[in-house]
């Protein structure tokens, strides 16, 4: 499966309909902490290729990022990892809490 970039509310809603469980990463292109978290995410993806994962760049998809925060009543943070299950946010983490191990544990 690997990782797939999404940029619009429409793309996100399609993923929400299609996937029972998936991970979404909100990544800032200008933040070193976000870069470290995204590196951890990429390590996770490399090892767990069968897990559906998606990501967005906050600077390029601000409308989508805001939509997710408001629609799911989750405070917007960047970086932020969200585990969706059955159309709801089951788990979320931000900043240095986003590690390969935390992503593994979230899906168990």
PDB file of C-alpha atoms in Angstrom:
ATOM      1  CA  UNK A   1       0.000   0.000   0.000  1.00  0.00           C
ATOM      2  CA  UNK A   2       2.680   2.485   0.966  1.00  0.00           C
ATOM      3  CA  UNK A   3       1.920   6.141   1.478  1.00  0.00           C
ATOM      4  CA  UNK A   4      -0.392   8.314  -0.563  1.00  0.00           C
ATOM      5  CA  UNK A   5      -0.530  12.099  -0.601  1.00  0.00           C
ATOM      6  CA  UNK A   6      -3.965  13.699  -0.344  1.00  0.00           C
ATOM      7  CA  UNK A   7      -4.706  17.370  -0.856  1.00  0.00           C
ATOM      8  CA  UNK A   8      -8.454  17.922  -0.916  1.00  0.00           C
ATOM      9  CA  UNK A   9     -11.507  17.332   1.237  1.00  0.00           C
ATOM     10  CA  UNK A  10     -12.946  15.256  -1.599  1.00  0.00           C
ATOM     11  CA  UNK A  11      -9.897  12.964  -1.662  1.00  0.00           C
ATOM     12  CA  UNK A  12     -10.019  12.603   2.120  1.00  0.00           C
ATOM     13  CA  UNK A  13     -13.723  11.706   2.095  1.00  0.00           C
ATOM     14  CA  UNK A  14     -13.054   9.061  -0.576  1.00  0.00           C
ATOM     15  CA  UNK A  15     -10.380   7.525   1.652  1.00  0.00           C
ATOM     16  CA  UNK A  16     -12.758   7.647   4.622  1.00  0.00           C
ATOM     17  CA  UNK A  17     -15.370   5.722   2.618  1.00  0.00           C
ATOM     18  CA  UNK A  18     -12.891   3.218   1.155  1.00  0.00           C
ATOM     19  CA  UNK A  19     -10.699   2.356   4.149  1.00  0.00           C
ATOM     20  CA  UNK A  20     -11.935   0.821   7.397  1.00  0.00           C
ATOM     21  CA  UNK A  21      -8.676   1.738   9.116  1.00  0.00           C
ATOM     22  CA  UNK A  22      -5.849   4.036   8.021  1.00  0.00           C
ATOM     23  CA  UNK A  23      -3.201   6.423   9.303  1.00  0.00           C
ATOM     24  CA  UNK A  24      -3.009  10.068   8.254  1.00  0.00           C
ATOM     25  CA  UNK A  25       0.014  12.277   8.855  1.00  0.00           C
ATOM     26  CA  UNK A  26      -0.220  16.073   8.812  1.00  0.00           C
ATOM     27  CA  UNK A  27       3.259  17.342   7.944  1.00  0.00           C
ATOM     28  CA  UNK A  28       4.727  20.843   7.915  1.00  0.00           C
ATOM     29  CA  UNK A  29       7.373  21.392   5.247  1.00  0.00           C
ATOM     30  CA  UNK A  30       9.135  24.073   7.313  1.00  0.00           C
ATOM     31  CA  UNK A  31       9.364  22.526  10.781  1.00  0.00           C
ATOM     32  CA  UNK A  32      12.341  20.405  11.877  1.00  0.00           C
ATOM     33  CA  UNK A  33      10.220  18.542  14.446  1.00  0.00           C
ATOM     34  CA  UNK A  34       7.758  17.706  11.686  1.00  0.00           C
ATOM     35  CA  UNK A  35      10.640  16.477   9.511  1.00  0.00           C
ATOM     36  CA  UNK A  36      11.748  14.114  12.294  1.00  0.00           C
ATOM     37  CA  UNK A  37       8.189  12.822  12.730  1.00  0.00           C
ATOM     38  CA  UNK A  38       7.806  12.324   8.971  1.00  0.00           C
ATOM     39  CA  UNK A  39      11.076  10.353   8.941  1.00  0.00           C
ATOM     40  CA  UNK A  40       9.628   8.084  11.652  1.00  0.00           C
ATOM     41  CA  UNK A  41       6.451   7.712   9.580  1.00  0.00           C
ATOM     42  CA  UNK A  42       8.503   6.740   6.511  1.00  0.00           C
ATOM     43  CA  UNK A  43      10.323   4.075   8.556  1.00  0.00           C
ATOM     44  CA  UNK A  44       6.921   2.741   9.640  1.00  0.00           C
ATOM     45  CA  UNK A  45       5.663   2.680   6.036  1.00  0.00           C
ATOM     46  CA  UNK A  46       8.782   0.840   4.842  1.00  0.00           C
ATOM     47  CA  UNK A  47       8.241  -1.929   7.367  1.00  0.00           C
ATOM     48  CA  UNK A  48       4.426  -2.090   7.357  1.00  0.00           C
ATOM     49  CA  UNK A  49       3.645  -1.763   3.652  1.00  0.00           C
ATOM     50  CA  UNK A  50       0.242  -3.419   4.027  1.00  0.00           C
ATOM     51  CA  UNK A  51      -1.069  -0.636   6.306  1.00  0.00           C
ATOM     52  CA  UNK A  52      -2.929   2.080   4.379  1.00  0.00           C
ATOM     53  CA  UNK A  53      -1.336   5.441   5.133  1.00  0.00           C
ATOM     54  CA  UNK A  54      -1.926   8.918   3.802  1.00  0.00           C
ATOM     55  CA  UNK A  55      -0.251  12.234   4.345  1.00  0.00           C
ATOM     56  CA  UNK A  56      -0.811  15.890   3.654  1.00  0.00           C
ATOM     57  CA  UNK A  57       1.452  18.900   3.600  1.00  0.00           C
ATOM     58  CA  UNK A  58      -0.189  21.500   5.816  1.00  0.00           C
ATOM     59  CA  UNK A  59       1.092  24.388   3.667  1.00  0.00           C
ATOM     60  CA  UNK A  60      -0.462  22.860   0.536  1.00  0.00           C
ATOM     61  CA  UNK A  61      -3.672  21.507   2.052  1.00  0.00           C
ATOM     62  CA  UNK A  62      -4.626  23.981   4.752  1.00  0.00           C
ATOM     63  CA  UNK A  63      -8.347  23.715   3.933  1.00  0.00           C
ATOM     64  CA  UNK A  64      -8.232  19.933   4.345  1.00  0.00           C
ATOM     65  CA  UNK A  65      -6.210  20.157   7.555  1.00  0.00           C
ATOM     66  CA  UNK A  66      -8.720  22.601   9.038  1.00  0.00           C
ATOM     67  CA  UNK A  67     -11.644  20.458   7.861  1.00  0.00           C
ATOM     68  CA  UNK A  68     -10.260  17.391   9.650  1.00  0.00           C
ATOM     69  CA  UNK A  69      -9.658  19.332  12.868  1.00  0.00           C
ATOM     70  CA  UNK A  70     -13.160  20.803  12.870  1.00  0.00           C
ATOM     71  CA  UNK A  71     -15.082  17.782  11.590  1.00  0.00           C
ATOM     72  CA  UNK A  72     -13.471  15.343  14.026  1.00  0.00           C
ATOM     73  CA  UNK A  73     -13.095  17.829  16.889  1.00  0.00           C
ATOM     74  CA  UNK A  74      -9.346  17.226  17.103  1.00  0.00           C
ATOM     75  CA  UNK A  75      -7.095  20.173  17.895  1.00  0.00           C
ATOM     76  CA  UNK A  76      -4.953  20.945  14.847  1.00  0.00           C
ATOM     77  CA  UNK A  77      -1.286  20.300  15.405  1.00  0.00           C
ATOM     78  CA  UNK A  78       1.636  19.908  13.070  1.00  0.00           C
ATOM     79  CA  UNK A  79       3.071  17.403  12.861  1.00  0.00           C
ATOM     80  CA  UNK A  80       0.139  15.218  13.760  1.00  0.00           C
ATOM     81  CA  UNK A  81      -0.629  11.525  13.278  1.00  0.00           C
ATOM     82  CA  UNK A  82      -4.207  10.295  13.270  1.00  0.00           C
ATOM     83  CA  UNK A  83      -5.486   6.728  13.224  1.00  0.00           C
ATOM     84  CA  UNK A  84      -8.939   6.505  11.698  1.00  0.00           C
ATOM     85  CA  UNK A  85     -11.102   3.461  12.319  1.00  0.00           C
ATOM     86  CA  UNK A  86     -14.710   3.047  11.186  1.00  0.00           C
ATOM     87  CA  UNK A  87     -14.854   6.704  10.165  1.00  0.00           C
ATOM     88  CA  UNK A  88     -13.683   8.033  13.541  1.00  0.00           C
ATOM     89  CA  UNK A  89     -10.377   9.112  15.030  1.00  0.00           C
ATOM     90  CA  UNK A  90      -9.291   6.270  17.296  1.00  0.00           C
ATOM     91  CA  UNK A  91      -5.852   7.682  18.214  1.00  0.00           C
ATOM     92  CA  UNK A  92      -3.784  10.782  17.601  1.00  0.00           C
ATOM     93  CA  UNK A  93      -0.319  12.024  18.481  1.00  0.00           C
ATOM     94  CA  UNK A  94       1.734  15.088  17.727  1.00  0.00           C
ATOM     95  CA  UNK A  95       5.269  16.376  17.632  1.00  0.00           C
ATOM     96  CA  UNK A  96       7.881  14.095  19.225  1.00  0.00           C
ATOM     97  CA  UNK A  97       5.217  11.551  20.186  1.00  0.00           C
ATOM     98  CA  UNK A  98       5.104  10.468  16.544  1.00  0.00           C
ATOM     99  CA  UNK A  99       7.551   7.592  16.295  1.00  0.00           C
ATOM    100  CA  UNK A 100       7.667   4.381  14.332  1.00  0.00           C
ATOM    101  CA  UNK A 101       6.878   2.531  17.569  1.00  0.00           C
ATOM    102  CA  UNK A 102       3.912   4.760  18.452  1.00  0.00           C
ATOM    103  CA  UNK A 103       2.475   4.195  14.966  1.00  0.00           C
ATOM    104  CA  UNK A 104       2.906   0.434  15.349  1.00  0.00           C
ATOM    105  CA  UNK A 105       1.259   0.471  18.778  1.00  0.00           C
ATOM    106  CA  UNK A 106      -1.659   2.604  17.548  1.00  0.00           C
ATOM    107  CA  UNK A 107      -2.676   0.021  14.975  1.00  0.00           C
ATOM    108  CA  UNK A 108      -2.508  -2.967  17.296  1.00  0.00           C
TER     109      UNK A 108
END
